Amino acid sequence: MDYSYGGETDNSNPAEDRDRINRLGRPNDHHNHTTNDFLDYAPHTFLAIREKFNLDTKTYCKEWEGGAKMKLNEGGASNAFFFYSGSERFIAKSCTKAEMDVLLDMASDYKTYLVDNPESFLTRILGAHRLRMYGTMFYFFVMENVLKRPDTSNAGDTPEWNTDNDNQTLLKYDIKGSSYNRNSTIPKNGQSVTCKYCNRKYSYQNPANRLRSCPDPF
């Protein structure tokens, strides 16, 4: 597959950029199901976000050239999977076509907000893409990894990226945005379960017997 890097920010109509696509790779051939190509959705919109945070397109693309790391979603309801870039600076998360359409519908407003509010705690989505490999479509968007931060200890215009800063992370929380379809059946006596309060394993006993072996009673 051939790759190319984007140009400068385009001042075109943001509404038009919603449906603009940059195609990188081999030309589309409807008679060849093994055709591989890469689509860059709303390219100028996400380029403006990257430029706001001093990320040039060449660096953005090169992060994925070597040794991307895959991680399957553990217990998530979306069945999404993740790819980390070589230095883990960026995370690519898979999504459905419908989810991609929602992202593209809000992309222009999202870009405007981030550019006007660079200190926002909103996740920074840096690109929206589709990869076709051997007839199969993969939709995904790329986010900045908030657990990997630039090392600004050395003075300079371009801070070095610190990929070994786990000592700066004290606690991590997996926040669920919905309670939909997250109920479970009553476990059997003696079954090994995880406490929803302390997240530790314990042997379940029927509450009617007033027996509970959770390490941290609630």
CSV table of C-alpha atoms in Angstrom, one decimal:
chain,number,residue,atom,x,y,z
A,1,MET,CA,0.0,0.0,0.0
A,2,ASP,CA,1.2,3.5,-0.8
A,3,TYR,CA,1.0,6.3,1.7
A,4,SER,CA,1.1,10.0,1.4
A,5,TYR,CA,1.1,12.9,3.9
A,6,GLY,CA,-1.5,15.7,3.9
A,7,GLY,CA,-0.9,19.3,3.1
A,8,GLU,CA,-1.6,22.5,4.9
A,9,THR,CA,-4.9,23.5,6.6
A,10,ASP,CA,-7.7,24.2,4.1
A,11,ASN,CA,-10.1,27.1,4.7
A,12,SER,CA,-12.9,25.4,2.9
A,13,ASN,CA,-16.4,25.2,4.1
A,14,PRO,CA,-16.5,23.0,7.2
A,15,ALA,CA,-19.9,21.6,6.2
A,16,GLU,CA,-18.4,20.4,2.9
A,17,ASP,CA,-15.5,18.8,4.8
A,18,ARG,CA,-18.0,16.6,6.5
A,19,ASP,CA,-18.3,14.6,3.3
A,20,ARG,CA,-14.8,15.0,2.0
A,21,ILE,CA,-12.6,12.0,1.9
A,22,ASN,CA,-8.8,11.6,1.2
A,23,ARG,CA,-8.1,8.2,-0.3
A,24,LEU,CA,-4.6,6.9,0.3
A,25,GLY,CA,-3.5,3.7,-1.4
A,26,ARG,CA,-4.5,1.8,-4.5
A,27,PRO,CA,-7.4,3.0,-6.7
A,28,ASN,CA,-10.8,1.6,-6.0
A,29,ASP,CA,-11.6,-1.5,-8.1
A,30,HIS,CA,-15.0,-2.9,-7.7
A,31,HIS,CA,-14.0,-6.0,-9.6
A,32,ASN,CA,-11.1,-6.8,-7.3
A,33,HIS,CA,-12.2,-7.7,-3.8
A,34,THR,CA,-8.5,-7.9,-2.6
A,35,THR,CA,-8.1,-4.1,-3.1
A,36,ASN,CA,-6.6,-2.4,-0.1
A,37,ASP,CA,-7.1,1.3,0.6
A,38,PHE,CA,-7.3,3.8,3.4
A,39,LEU,CA,-9.8,6.6,3.7
A,40,ASP,CA,-9.2,9.8,5.8
A,41,TYR,CA,-12.6,11.3,6.7
A,42,ALA,CA,-13.1,15.0,7.1
A,43,PRO,CA,-9.4,15.5,6.6
A,44,HIS,CA,-9.3,19.3,7.0
A,45,THR,CA,-11.4,19.3,10.2
A,46,PHE,CA,-9.1,16.8,12.0
A,47,LEU,CA,-6.0,18.4,10.5
A,48,ALA,CA,-7.0,21.7,12.2
A,49,ILE,CA,-7.2,19.9,15.5
A,50,ARG,CA,-3.8,18.3,15.1
A,51,GLU,CA,-2.3,21.6,14.1
A,52,LYS,CA,-3.8,23.3,17.1
A,53,PHE,CA,-1.9,20.9,19.3
A,54,ASN,CA,1.3,21.2,17.3
A,55,LEU,CA,1.1,17.8,15.7
A,56,ASP,CA,2.1,17.7,12.1
A,57,THR,CA,0.6,15.1,9.7
A,58,LYS,CA,4.0,13.4,9.0
A,59,THR,CA,4.6,12.7,12.6
A,60,TYR,CA,1.0,11.5,13.0
A,61,CYS,CA,1.4,9.0,10.2
A,62,LYS,CA,4.9,7.8,11.2
A,63,GLU,CA,3.7,6.8,14.6
A,64,TRP,CA,1.9,3.9,13.0
A,65,GLU,CA,4.6,2.8,10.7
A,66,GLY,CA,6.2,0.4,13.1
A,67,GLY,CA,5.0,-2.0,15.7
A,68,ALA,CA,1.4,-1.0,16.5
A,69,LYS,CA,0.1,-2.8,19.6
A,70,MET,CA,-3.3,-4.4,19.6
A,71,LYS,CA,-5.5,-4.7,22.7
A,72,LEU,CA,-8.9,-6.3,22.8
A,73,ASN,CA,-11.7,-4.6,24.8
A,74,GLU,CA,-11.9,-6.4,28.1
A,75,GLY,CA,-15.6,-6.8,29.1
A,76,GLY,CA,-16.8,-3.8,27.2
A,77,ALA,CA,-20.3,-3.8,25.7
A,78,SER,CA,-19.1,-2.3,22.4
A,79,ASN,CA,-16.8,-5.2,21.4
A,80,ALA,CA,-14.4,-2.6,20.1
A,81,PHE,CA,-10.7,-3.2,19.9
A,82,PHE,CA,-7.8,-0.9,20.3
A,83,PHE,CA,-4.5,-0.3,18.6
A,84,TYR,CA,-1.7,1.7,20.2
A,85,SER,CA,0.9,3.5,18.1
A,86,GLY,CA,4.5,2.5,18.4
A,87,SER,CA,5.2,4.8,21.3
A,88,GLU,CA,1.7,4.5,22.7
A,89,ARG,CA,1.2,8.2,22.1
A,90,PHE,CA,-2.0,7.5,20.1
A,91,ILE,CA,-4.8,5.0,20.5
A,92,ALA,CA,-7.0,3.9,17.5
A,93,LYS,CA,-10.4,2.6,18.6
A,94,SER,CA,-12.6,0.6,16.2
A,95,CYS,CA,-16.2,1.7,15.7
A,96,THR,CA,-19.2,0.9,13.5
A,97,LYS,CA,-20.2,2.7,10.4
A,98,ALA,CA,-23.1,4.3,12.3
A,99,GLU,CA,-20.8,5.5,15.0
A,100,MET,CA,-18.5,7.0,12.4
A,101,ASP,CA,-21.4,8.8,10.9
A,102,VAL,CA,-22.3,10.3,14.3
A,103,LEU,CA,-18.7,11.5,14.8
A,104,LEU,CA,-18.6,13.1,11.3
A,105,ASP,CA,-21.9,14.9,12.0
A,106,MET,CA,-20.4,16.5,15.1
A,107,ALA,CA,-16.8,16.9,13.8
A,108,SER,CA,-17.1,20.6,12.8
A,109,ASP,CA,-18.6,21.7,16.1
A,110,TYR,CA,-16.1,19.5,18.0
A,111,LYS,CA,-13.2,21.0,16.2
A,112,THR,CA,-14.4,24.5,16.8
A,113,TYR,CA,-14.8,23.8,20.6
A,114,LEU,CA,-11.3,22.2,20.9
A,115,VAL,CA,-9.6,25.0,19.0
A,116,ASP,CA,-11.4,27.6,21.1
A,117,ASN,CA,-10.9,25.7,24.4
A,118,PRO,CA,-7.5,24.0,24.2
A,119,GLU,CA,-7.4,23.3,27.9
A,120,SER,CA,-10.6,21.2,27.7
A,121,PHE,CA,-10.6,17.8,29.3
A,122,LEU,CA,-12.5,16.4,26.3
A,123,THR,CA,-10.7,13.5,24.6
A,124,ARG,CA,-8.7,14.8,21.6
A,125,ILE,CA,-9.8,12.9,18.5
A,126,LEU,CA,-7.1,13.4,15.9
A,127,GLY,CA,-8.4,11.5,12.9
A,128,ALA,CA,-11.3,9.4,11.6
A,129,HIS,CA,-10.4,6.7,9.1
A,130,ARG,CA,-11.6,3.6,7.3
A,131,LEU,CA,-9.3,0.8,6.2
A,132,ARG,CA,-10.3,-1.8,3.6
A,133,MET,CA,-8.3,-5.0,3.6
A,134,TYR,CA,-9.2,-7.9,1.3
A,135,GLY,CA,-12.9,-6.7,1.0
A,136,THR,CA,-13.4,-6.2,4.8
A,137,MET,CA,-14.1,-2.6,6.1
A,138,PHE,CA,-12.6,-1.4,9.4
A,139,TYR,CA,-13.7,1.9,10.8
A,140,PHE,CA,-11.8,3.6,13.5
A,141,PHE,CA,-10.8,6.9,15.1
A,142,VAL,CA,-7.5,8.0,16.6
A,143,MET,CA,-7.3,9.6,20.1
A,144,GLU,CA,-4.4,11.1,22.1
A,145,ASN,CA,-3.4,8.8,24.9
A,146,VAL,CA,-3.8,10.9,28.0
A,147,LEU,CA,-1.7,8.5,30.1
A,148,LYS,CA,1.4,9.3,27.9
A,149,ARG,CA,2.4,12.9,28.2
A,150,PRO,CA,5.2,15.0,26.7
A,151,ASP,CA,8.3,15.5,28.8
A,152,THR,CA,8.7,19.3,29.2
A,153,SER,CA,11.6,19.1,31.6
A,154,ASN,CA,14.1,20.0,29.0
A,155,ALA,CA,13.7,23.5,27.5
A,156,GLY,CA,13.0,23.6,23.8
A,157,ASP,CA,10.4,24.3,21.2
A,158,THR,CA,9.6,20.6,20.7
A,159,PRO,CA,9.2,18.6,23.9
A,160,GLU,CA,10.4,15.0,23.9
A,161,TRP,CA,7.7,12.4,24.3
A,162,ASN,CA,8.0,10.5,27.5
A,163,THR,CA,6.9,6.9,27.0
A,164,ASP,CA,7.9,5.7,30.5
A,165,ASN,CA,5.9,7.8,32.8
A,166,ASP,CA,3.7,5.2,34.6
A,167,ASN,CA,5.0,6.6,37.9
A,168,GLN,CA,3.0,9.8,37.2
A,169,THR,CA,-0.3,7.8,37.1
A,170,LEU,CA,-1.6,7.2,40.6
A,171,LEU,CA,-5.0,5.8,40.0
A,172,LYS,CA,-7.0,4.6,36.9
A,173,TYR,CA,-10.7,4.3,36.7
A,174,ASP,CA,-12.9,2.6,34.1
A,175,ILE,CA,-15.9,4.8,34.0
A,176,LYS,CA,-19.1,3.3,32.5
A,177,GLY,CA,-21.4,5.8,30.8
A,178,SER,CA,-24.5,3.7,31.0
A,179,SER,CA,-26.2,1.1,33.2
A,180,TYR,CA,-28.1,-0.4,30.2
A,181,ASN,CA,-27.7,-4.1,29.9
A,182,ARG,CA,-25.3,-4.3,32.8
A,183,ASN,CA,-27.4,-6.4,35.1
A,184,SER,CA,-26.3,-9.9,36.1
A,185,THR,CA,-28.1,-12.9,37.5
A,186,ILE,CA,-27.9,-13.9,41.2
A,187,PRO,CA,-24.8,-16.1,41.7
A,188,LYS,CA,-24.8,-19.5,43.2
A,189,ASN,CA,-23.6,-20.2,46.7
A,190,GLY,CA,-19.8,-20.7,46.7
A,191,GLN,CA,-19.4,-19.1,43.3
A,192,SER,CA,-16.4,-16.8,42.9
A,193,VAL,CA,-17.5,-13.3,42.1
A,194,THR,CA,-16.0,-9.8,42.1
A,195,CYS,CA,-17.3,-7.2,44.5
A,196,LYS,CA,-18.7,-4.1,42.8
A,197,TYR,CA,-17.5,-1.9,45.7
A,198,CYS,CA,-14.0,-3.1,46.3
A,199,ASN,CA,-13.2,-4.9,43.0
A,200,ARG,CA,-11.8,-7.9,44.9
A,201,LYS,CA,-12.7,-11.6,44.4
A,202,TYR,CA,-14.7,-13.4,47.1
A,203,SER,CA,-16.9,-16.5,47.5
A,204,TYR,CA,-20.6,-15.6,47.3
A,205,GLN,CA,-23.0,-16.7,50.0
A,206,ASN,CA,-26.7,-16.2,50.1
A,207,PRO,CA,-27.4,-12.8,51.8
A,208,ALA,CA,-30.4,-14.5,53.6
A,209,ASN,CA,-27.9,-16.5,55.6
A,210,ARG,CA,-26.2,-13.3,56.6
A,211,LEU,CA,-22.9,-14.8,55.4
A,212,ARG,CA,-20.7,-12.6,53.3
A,213,SER,CA,-17.0,-13.0,52.8
A,214,CYS,CA,-16.3,-9.9,50.8
A,215,PRO,CA,-12.9,-8.5,52.1
A,216,ASP,CA,-14.4,-5.0,52.4
A,217,PRO,CA,-18.0,-5.3,53.7
A,218,PHE,CA,-20.3,-2.5,52.5
